[in-house]
GROMACS .gro file of C-alpha atoms in nm:
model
  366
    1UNK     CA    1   7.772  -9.737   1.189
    2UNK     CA    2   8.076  -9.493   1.156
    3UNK     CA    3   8.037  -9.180   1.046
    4UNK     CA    4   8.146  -9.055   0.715
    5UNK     CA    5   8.390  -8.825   0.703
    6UNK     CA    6   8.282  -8.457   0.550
    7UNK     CA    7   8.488  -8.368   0.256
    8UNK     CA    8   8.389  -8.160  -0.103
    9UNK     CA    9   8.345  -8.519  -0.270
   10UNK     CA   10   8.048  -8.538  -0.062
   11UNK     CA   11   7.854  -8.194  -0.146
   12UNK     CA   12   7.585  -7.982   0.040
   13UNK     CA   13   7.330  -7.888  -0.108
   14UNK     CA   14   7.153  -7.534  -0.146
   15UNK     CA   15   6.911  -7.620   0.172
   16UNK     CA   16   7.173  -7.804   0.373
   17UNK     CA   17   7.120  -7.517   0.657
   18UNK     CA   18   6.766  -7.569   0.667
   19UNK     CA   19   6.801  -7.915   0.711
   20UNK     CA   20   7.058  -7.885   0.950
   21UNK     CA   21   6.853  -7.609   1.169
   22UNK     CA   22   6.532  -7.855   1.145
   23UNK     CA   23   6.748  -8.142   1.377
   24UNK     CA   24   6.825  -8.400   1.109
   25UNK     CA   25   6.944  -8.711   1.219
   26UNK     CA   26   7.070  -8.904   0.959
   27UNK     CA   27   7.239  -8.885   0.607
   28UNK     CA   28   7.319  -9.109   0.312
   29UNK     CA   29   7.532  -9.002   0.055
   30UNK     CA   30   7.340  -8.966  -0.304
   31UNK     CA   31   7.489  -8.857  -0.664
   32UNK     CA   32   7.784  -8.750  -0.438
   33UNK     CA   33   7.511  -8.544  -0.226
   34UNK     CA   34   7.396  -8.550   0.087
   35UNK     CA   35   7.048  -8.640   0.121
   36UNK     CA   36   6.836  -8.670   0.443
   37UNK     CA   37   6.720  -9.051   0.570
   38UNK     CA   38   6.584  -8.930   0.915
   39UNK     CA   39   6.453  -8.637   1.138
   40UNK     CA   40   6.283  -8.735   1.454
   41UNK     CA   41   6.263  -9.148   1.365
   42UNK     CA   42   6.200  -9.322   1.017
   43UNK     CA   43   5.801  -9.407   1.215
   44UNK     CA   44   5.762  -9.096   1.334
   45UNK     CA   45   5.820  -8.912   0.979
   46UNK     CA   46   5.606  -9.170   0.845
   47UNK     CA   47   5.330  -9.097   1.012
   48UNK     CA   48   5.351  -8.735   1.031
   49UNK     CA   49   5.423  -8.768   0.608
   50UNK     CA   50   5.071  -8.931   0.551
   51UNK     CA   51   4.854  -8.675   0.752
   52UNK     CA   52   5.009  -8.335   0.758
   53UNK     CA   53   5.307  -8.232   0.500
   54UNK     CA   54   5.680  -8.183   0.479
   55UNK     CA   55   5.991  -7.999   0.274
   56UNK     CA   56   6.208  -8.229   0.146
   57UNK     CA   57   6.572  -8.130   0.018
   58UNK     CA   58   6.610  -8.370  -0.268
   59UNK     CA   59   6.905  -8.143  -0.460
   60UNK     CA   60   7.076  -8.469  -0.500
   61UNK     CA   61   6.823  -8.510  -0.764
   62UNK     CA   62   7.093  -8.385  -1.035
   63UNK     CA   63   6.983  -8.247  -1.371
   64UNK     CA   64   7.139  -8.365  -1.691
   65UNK     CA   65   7.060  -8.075  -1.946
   66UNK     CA   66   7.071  -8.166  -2.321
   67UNK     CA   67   7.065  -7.834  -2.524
   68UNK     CA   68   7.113  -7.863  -2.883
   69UNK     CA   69   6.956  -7.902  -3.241
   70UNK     CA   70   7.016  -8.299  -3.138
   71UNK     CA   71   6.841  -8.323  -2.808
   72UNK     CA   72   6.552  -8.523  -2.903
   73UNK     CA   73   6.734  -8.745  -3.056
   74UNK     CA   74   6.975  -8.846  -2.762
   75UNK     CA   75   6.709  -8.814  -2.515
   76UNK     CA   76   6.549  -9.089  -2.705
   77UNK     CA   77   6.870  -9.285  -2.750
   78UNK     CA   78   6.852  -9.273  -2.374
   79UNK     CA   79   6.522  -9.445  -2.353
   80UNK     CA   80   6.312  -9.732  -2.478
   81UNK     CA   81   5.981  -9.524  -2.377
   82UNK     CA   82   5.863  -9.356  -2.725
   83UNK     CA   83   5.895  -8.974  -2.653
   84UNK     CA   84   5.730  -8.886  -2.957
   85UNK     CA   85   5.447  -8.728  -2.794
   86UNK     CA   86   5.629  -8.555  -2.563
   87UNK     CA   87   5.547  -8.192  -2.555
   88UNK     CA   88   5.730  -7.934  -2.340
   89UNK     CA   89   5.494  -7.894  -1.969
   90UNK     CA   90   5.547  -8.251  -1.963
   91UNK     CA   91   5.715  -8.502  -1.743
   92UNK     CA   92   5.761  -8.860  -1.874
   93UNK     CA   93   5.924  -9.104  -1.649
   94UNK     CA   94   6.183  -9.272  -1.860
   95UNK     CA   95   6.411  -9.591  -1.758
   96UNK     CA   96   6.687  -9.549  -1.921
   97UNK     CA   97   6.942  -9.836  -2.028
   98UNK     CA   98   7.279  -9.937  -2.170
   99UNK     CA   99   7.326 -10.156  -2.504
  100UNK     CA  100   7.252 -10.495  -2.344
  101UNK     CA  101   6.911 -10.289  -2.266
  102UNK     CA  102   7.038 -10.335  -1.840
  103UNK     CA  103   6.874 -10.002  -1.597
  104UNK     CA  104   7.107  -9.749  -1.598
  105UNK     CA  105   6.893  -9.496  -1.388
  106UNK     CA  106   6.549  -9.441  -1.388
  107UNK     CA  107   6.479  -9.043  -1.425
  108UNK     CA  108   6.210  -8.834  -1.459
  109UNK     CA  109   6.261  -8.616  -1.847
  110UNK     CA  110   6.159  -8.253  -1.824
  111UNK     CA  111   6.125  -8.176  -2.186
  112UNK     CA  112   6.137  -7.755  -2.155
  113UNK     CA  113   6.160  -7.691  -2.543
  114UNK     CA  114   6.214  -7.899  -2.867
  115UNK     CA  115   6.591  -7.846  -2.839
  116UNK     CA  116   6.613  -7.889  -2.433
  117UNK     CA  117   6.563  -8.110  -2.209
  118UNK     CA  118   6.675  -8.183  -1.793
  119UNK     CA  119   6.689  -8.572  -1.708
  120UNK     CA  120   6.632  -8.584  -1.307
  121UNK     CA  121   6.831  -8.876  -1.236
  122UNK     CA  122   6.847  -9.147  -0.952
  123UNK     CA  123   7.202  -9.251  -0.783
  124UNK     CA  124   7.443  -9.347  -1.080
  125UNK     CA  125   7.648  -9.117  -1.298
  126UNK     CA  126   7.434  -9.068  -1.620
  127UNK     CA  127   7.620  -8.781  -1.649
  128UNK     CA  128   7.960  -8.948  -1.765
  129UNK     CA  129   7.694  -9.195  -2.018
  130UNK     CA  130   7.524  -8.916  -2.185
  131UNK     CA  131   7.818  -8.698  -2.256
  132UNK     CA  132   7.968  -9.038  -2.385
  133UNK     CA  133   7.692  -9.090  -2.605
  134UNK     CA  134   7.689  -8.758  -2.745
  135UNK     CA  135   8.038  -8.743  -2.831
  136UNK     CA  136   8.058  -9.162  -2.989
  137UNK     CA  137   7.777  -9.009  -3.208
  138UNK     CA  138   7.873  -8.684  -3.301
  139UNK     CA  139   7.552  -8.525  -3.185
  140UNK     CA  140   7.510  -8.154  -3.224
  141UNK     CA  141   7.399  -8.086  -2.871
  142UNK     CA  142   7.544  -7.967  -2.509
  143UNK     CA  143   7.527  -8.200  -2.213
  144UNK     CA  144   7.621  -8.072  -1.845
  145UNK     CA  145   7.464  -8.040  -1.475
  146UNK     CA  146   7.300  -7.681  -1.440
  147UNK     CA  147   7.267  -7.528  -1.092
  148UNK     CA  148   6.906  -7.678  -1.063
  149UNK     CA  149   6.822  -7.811  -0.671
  150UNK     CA  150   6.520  -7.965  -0.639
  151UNK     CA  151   6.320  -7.888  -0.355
  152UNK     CA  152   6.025  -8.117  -0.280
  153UNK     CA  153   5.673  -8.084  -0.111
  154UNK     CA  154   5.464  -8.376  -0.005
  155UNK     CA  155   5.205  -8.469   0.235
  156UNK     CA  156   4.833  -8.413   0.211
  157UNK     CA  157   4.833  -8.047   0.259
  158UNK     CA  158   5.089  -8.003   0.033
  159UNK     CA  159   4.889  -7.827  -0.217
  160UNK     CA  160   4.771  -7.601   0.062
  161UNK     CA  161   5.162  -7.529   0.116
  162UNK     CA  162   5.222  -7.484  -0.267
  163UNK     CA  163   4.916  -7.246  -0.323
  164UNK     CA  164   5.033  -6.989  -0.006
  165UNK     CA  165   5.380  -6.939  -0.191
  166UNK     CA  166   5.293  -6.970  -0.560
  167UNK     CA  167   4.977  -6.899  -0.547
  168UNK     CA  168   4.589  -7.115  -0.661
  169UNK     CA  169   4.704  -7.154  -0.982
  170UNK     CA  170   4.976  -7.465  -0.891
  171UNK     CA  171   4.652  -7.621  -0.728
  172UNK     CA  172   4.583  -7.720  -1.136
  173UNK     CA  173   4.887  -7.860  -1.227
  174UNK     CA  174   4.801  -8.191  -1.339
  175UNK     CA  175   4.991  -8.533  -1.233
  176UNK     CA  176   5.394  -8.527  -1.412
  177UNK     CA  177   5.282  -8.166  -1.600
  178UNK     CA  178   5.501  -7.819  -1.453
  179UNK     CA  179   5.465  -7.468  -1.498
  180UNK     CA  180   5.677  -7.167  -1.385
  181UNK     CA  181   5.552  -6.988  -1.065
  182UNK     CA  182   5.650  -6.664  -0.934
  183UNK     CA  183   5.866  -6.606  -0.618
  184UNK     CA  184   5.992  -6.363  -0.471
  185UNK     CA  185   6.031  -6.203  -0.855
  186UNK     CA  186   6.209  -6.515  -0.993
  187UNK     CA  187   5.984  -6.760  -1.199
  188UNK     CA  188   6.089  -7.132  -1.045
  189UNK     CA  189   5.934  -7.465  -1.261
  190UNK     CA  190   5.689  -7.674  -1.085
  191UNK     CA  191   5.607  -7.991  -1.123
  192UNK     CA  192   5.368  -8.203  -0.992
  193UNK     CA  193   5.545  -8.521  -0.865
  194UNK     CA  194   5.739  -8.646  -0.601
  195UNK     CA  195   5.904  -8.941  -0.431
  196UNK     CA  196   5.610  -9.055  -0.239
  197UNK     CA  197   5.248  -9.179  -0.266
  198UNK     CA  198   5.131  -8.869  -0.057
  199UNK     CA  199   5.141  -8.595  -0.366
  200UNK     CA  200   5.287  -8.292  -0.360
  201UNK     CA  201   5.558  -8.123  -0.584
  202UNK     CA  202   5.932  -8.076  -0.731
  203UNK     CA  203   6.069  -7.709  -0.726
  204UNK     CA  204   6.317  -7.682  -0.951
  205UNK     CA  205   6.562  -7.439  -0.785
  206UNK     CA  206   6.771  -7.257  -1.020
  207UNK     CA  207   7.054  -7.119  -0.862
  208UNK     CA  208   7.190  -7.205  -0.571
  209UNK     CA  209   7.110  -6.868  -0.348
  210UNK     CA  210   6.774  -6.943  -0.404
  211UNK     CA  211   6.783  -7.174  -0.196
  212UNK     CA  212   6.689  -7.083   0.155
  213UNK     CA  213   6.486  -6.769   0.084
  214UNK     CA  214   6.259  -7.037  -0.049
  215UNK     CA  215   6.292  -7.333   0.200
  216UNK     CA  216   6.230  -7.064   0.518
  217UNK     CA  217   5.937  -6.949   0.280
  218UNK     CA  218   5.766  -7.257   0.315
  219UNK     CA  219   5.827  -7.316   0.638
  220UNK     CA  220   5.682  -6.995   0.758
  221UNK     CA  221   5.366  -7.037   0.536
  222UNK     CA  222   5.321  -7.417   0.667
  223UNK     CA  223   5.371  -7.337   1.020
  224UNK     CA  224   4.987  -7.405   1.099
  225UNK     CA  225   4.925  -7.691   0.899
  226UNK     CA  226   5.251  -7.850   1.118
  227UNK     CA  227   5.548  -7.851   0.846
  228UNK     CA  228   5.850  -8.017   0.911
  229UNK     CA  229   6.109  -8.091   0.731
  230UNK     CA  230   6.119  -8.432   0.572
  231UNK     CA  231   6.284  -8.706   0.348
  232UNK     CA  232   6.208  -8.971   0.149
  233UNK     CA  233   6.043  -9.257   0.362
  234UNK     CA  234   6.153  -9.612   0.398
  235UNK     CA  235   5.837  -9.776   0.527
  236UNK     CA  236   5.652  -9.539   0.291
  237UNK     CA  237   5.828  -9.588  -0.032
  238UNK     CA  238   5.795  -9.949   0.040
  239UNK     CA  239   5.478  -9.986   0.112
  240UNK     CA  240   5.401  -9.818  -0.262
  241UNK     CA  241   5.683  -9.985  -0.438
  242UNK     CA  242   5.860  -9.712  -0.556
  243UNK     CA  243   6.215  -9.840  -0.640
  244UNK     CA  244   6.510  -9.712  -0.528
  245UNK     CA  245   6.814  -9.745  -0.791
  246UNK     CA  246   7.105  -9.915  -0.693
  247UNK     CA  247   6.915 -10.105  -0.434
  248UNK     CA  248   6.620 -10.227  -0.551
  249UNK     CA  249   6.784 -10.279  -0.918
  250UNK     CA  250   7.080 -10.207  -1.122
  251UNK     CA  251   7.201 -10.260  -1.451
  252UNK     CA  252   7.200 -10.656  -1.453
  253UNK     CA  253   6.802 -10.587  -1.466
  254UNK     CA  254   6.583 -10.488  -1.728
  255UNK     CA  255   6.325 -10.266  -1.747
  256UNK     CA  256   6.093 -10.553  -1.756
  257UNK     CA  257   6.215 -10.690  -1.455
  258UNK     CA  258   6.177 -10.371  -1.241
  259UNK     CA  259   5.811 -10.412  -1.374
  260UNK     CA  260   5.856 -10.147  -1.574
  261UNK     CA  261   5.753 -10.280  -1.916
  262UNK     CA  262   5.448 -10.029  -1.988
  263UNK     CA  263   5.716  -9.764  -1.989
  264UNK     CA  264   5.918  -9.997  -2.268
  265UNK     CA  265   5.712  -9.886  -2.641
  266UNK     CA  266   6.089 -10.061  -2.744
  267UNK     CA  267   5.854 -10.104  -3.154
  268UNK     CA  268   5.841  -9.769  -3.148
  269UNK     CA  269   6.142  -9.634  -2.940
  270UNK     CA  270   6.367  -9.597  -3.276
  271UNK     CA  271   6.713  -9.510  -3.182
  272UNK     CA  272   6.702  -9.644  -2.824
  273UNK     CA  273   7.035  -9.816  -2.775
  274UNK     CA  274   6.919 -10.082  -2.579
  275UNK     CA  275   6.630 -10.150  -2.876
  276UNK     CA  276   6.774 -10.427  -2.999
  277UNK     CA  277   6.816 -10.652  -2.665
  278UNK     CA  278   6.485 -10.497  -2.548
  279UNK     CA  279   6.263 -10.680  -2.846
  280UNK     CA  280   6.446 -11.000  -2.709
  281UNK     CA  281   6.310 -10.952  -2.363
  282UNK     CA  282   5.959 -10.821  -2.457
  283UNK     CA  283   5.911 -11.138  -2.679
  284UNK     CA  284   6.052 -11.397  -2.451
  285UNK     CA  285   5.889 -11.202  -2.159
  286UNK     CA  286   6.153 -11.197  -1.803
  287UNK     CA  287   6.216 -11.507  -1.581
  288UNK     CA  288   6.197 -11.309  -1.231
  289UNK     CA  289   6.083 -10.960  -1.193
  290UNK     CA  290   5.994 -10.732  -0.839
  291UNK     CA  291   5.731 -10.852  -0.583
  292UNK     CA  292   5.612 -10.712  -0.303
  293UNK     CA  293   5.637 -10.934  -0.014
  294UNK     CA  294   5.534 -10.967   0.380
  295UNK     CA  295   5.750 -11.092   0.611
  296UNK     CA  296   5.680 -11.252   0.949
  297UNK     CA  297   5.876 -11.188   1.291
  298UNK     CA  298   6.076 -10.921   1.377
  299UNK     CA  299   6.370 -10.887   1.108
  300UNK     CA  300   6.671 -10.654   1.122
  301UNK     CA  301   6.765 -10.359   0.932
  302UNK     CA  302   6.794 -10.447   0.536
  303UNK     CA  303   7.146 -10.344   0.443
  304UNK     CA  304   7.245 -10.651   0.213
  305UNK     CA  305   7.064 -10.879  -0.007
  306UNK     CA  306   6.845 -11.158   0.188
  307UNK     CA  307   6.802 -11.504  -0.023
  308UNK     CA  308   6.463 -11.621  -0.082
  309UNK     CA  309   6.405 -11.988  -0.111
  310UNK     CA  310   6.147 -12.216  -0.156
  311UNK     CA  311   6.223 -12.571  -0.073
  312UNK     CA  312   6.597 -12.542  -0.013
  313UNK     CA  313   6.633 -12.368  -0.384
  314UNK     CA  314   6.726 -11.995  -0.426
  315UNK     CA  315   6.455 -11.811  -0.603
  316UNK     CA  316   6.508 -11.494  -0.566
  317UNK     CA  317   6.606 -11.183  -0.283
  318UNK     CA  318   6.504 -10.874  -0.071
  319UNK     CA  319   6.619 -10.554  -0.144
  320UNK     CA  320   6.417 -10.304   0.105
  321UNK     CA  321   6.248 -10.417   0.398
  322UNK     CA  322   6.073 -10.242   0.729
  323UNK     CA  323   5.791 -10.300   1.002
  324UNK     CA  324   5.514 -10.115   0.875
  325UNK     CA  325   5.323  -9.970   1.166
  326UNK     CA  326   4.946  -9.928   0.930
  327UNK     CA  327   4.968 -10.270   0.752
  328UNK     CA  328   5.059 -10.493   1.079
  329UNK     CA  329   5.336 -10.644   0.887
  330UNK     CA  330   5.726 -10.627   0.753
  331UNK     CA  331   5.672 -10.493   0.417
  332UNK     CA  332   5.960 -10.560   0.142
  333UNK     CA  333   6.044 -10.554  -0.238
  334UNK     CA  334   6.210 -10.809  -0.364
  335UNK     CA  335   6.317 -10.957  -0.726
  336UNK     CA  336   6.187 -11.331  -0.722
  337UNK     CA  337   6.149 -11.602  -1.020
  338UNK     CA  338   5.823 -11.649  -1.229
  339UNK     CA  339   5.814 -12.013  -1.054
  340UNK     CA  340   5.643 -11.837  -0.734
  341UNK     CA  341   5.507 -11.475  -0.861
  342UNK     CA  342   5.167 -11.645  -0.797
  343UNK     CA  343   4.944 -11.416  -0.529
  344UNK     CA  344   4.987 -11.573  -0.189
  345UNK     CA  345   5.314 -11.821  -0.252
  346UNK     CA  346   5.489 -11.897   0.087
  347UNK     CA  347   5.863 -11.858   0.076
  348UNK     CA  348   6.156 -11.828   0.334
  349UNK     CA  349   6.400 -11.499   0.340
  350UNK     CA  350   6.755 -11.571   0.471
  351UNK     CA  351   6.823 -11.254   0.736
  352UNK     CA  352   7.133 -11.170   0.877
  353UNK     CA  353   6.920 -11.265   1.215
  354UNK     CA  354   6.818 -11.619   1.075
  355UNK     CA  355   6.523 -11.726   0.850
  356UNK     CA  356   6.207 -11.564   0.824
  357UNK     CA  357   5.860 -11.648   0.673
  358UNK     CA  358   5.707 -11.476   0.405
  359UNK     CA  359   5.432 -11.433   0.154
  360UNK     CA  360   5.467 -11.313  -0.169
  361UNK     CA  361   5.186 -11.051  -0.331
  362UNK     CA  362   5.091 -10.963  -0.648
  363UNK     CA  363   5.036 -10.562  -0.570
  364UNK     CA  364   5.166 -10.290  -0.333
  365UNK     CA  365   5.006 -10.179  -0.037
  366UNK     CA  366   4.886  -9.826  -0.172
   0.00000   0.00000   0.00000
């Protein structure tokens, strides 16, 4: 593939030297970021991810901040997962959707005080939405992008890594709570969570010449539990269905399709734009909706939609797809019709190399 061509469109990020230093290999462009795909191989990372632990630079994790005496009520316009029991410490994982009740992003809400929130979005502009919400409603509240990197830890040892630069106390953090940490005289939020089924943490970096001090800090204290520095994983992310946005779904999908209906309290979720459609789609219950799938034979990279079929008939397609070297078998997510959801089905996926047989299955690997 050609390169793409540098320019400020595309921006670095406060650890972009670190990454650079640490021999990175590959980029993809993400909320107009660059963010790391590769360092030694995509297998090598994977395996050194699931027994050791690695830095991730995941700044292209953008915050939306809504500051105002009208937060809470456009963070839950935002949402059809209730947030009334929200408290601030707490992270809620919140698809978020548009009026027809279609994925829009699917963020992770840091609720920091009754009147302030950060949204930690995926690849799409909820930027742009939010402000446009805010303004079509007259809401008493301030919506921008603070100067808040995330910097992630995960692996097993990754609370060993956390507790050498923060100190025991992050070692009690419990799963999607935070807490502010000292370092290096600067308190920095916490939060335990993470793109991966390792565990670990999110740093919250607030300002950008924080940065570094703190990425060669972790290095340094990791260097004998074998740190490197790391990315989100294909093969891993797979293997645990965690859905990437924009590939795996996009706004012609519902929540409920993504699978994500226990995050959808849509009786509840008062003031949810997407309410409306949502009760549709709860009562009728979705047609097709993401499976995890095996594939047989070798199979090229996944960089465009594969067609599954079942008896000459399209019911459904691959998103993500790669040769997983612990499960002895091309693992994949794909979106496929209610018809053949059943544990087990046999199906066909239509590569760019040809056709391929498959299996579909109810859960994830891990």
């Amino acid at each position: 593939m050609a390169t793409i061509a540098p320019s400020r469109r595309v921006r670095r990020t406060p650890f972009s030297d670190g990454v650079e230093a640490a021999g990175v290999k590959g980029y993809t462009v993400y909320n107009h970021m660059l963010l790391p795909t590769v360092f030694r191989s995509v297998e090598e990372d994977y395996h050194h991810l699931k027994s050791a632990v690695q830095v991730w630079d995941v700044a292209c994790e953008r915050q939306v901040e809504l500051r105002g005496p009208d937060a809470g009520r456009l963070m839950q316009m935002l949402t059809p997962r209730d947030l009334g029991g929200m408290l601030p410490g707490m992270c809620y994982y919140v698809p978020t959707v548009d009026e027809t009740g279609g994925m829009l992003n699917d963020p992770v809400a840091l609720k920091l005080a009754d009147d302030r929130y950060w949204v930690s979005i995926a690849d799409s502009d909820m930027l742009l939405w939010v402000k446009g919400i805010a303004y079509a409603f007259h809401l008493d509240v301030i919506v921008d992008e603070p100067d808040v990197s995330p910097l992630a830890i995960q692996g097993p040892q990754a609370d060993e890594l956390a507790a050498r630069v923060f100190g025991d106390g992050v070692k009690d953090l419990r799963f999607f709570r935070y807490g502010y940490f000292e370092f290096q005289g600067h308190m920095m939020l916490v939060a335990r969570s993470g793109y991966s089924k390792q565990g670990g943490f999110e740093i919250y970096v607030e300002g950008t010449e924080k940065g570094m001090p703190l990425w060669n800090a972790l290095m340094e204290a990791g260097r004998d539990l074998d740190v490197h520095a790391g990315c989100p994983n294909l093969i891993e992310r797979i293997e645990g269905g965690m859905l990437s946005y924009g590939n795996d779904m996009t706004r012609d999908n519902t929540p409920h399709e993504c699978g994500l209906g226990r995050f959808c309290s849509t009786q509840t979720a008062i003031g949810c734009v997407g309410r409306d459609a949502l009760l549709r789609v709860a009562k009728e219950g979705p047609v097709k909706q993401i499976r995890a799938l095996s594939i047989e034979g070798d199979i090229p990279p996944c960089d465009r939609l594969w067609k599954v079929t079942a008896k000459d008939k399209v019911i459904g397609q691959v998103t993500s797809a790669a040769k997983s070297p612990d499960f002895g078998t091309n693992v994949a997510i794909g979106m496929v019709r209610m018809t053949h959801w059943e544990d087990g089905t046999q199906v066909q996926v239509e590569t760019q190399d040809g056709p391929r047989m498959a299996t579909v299955h109810e859960e994830f690997w891990i």
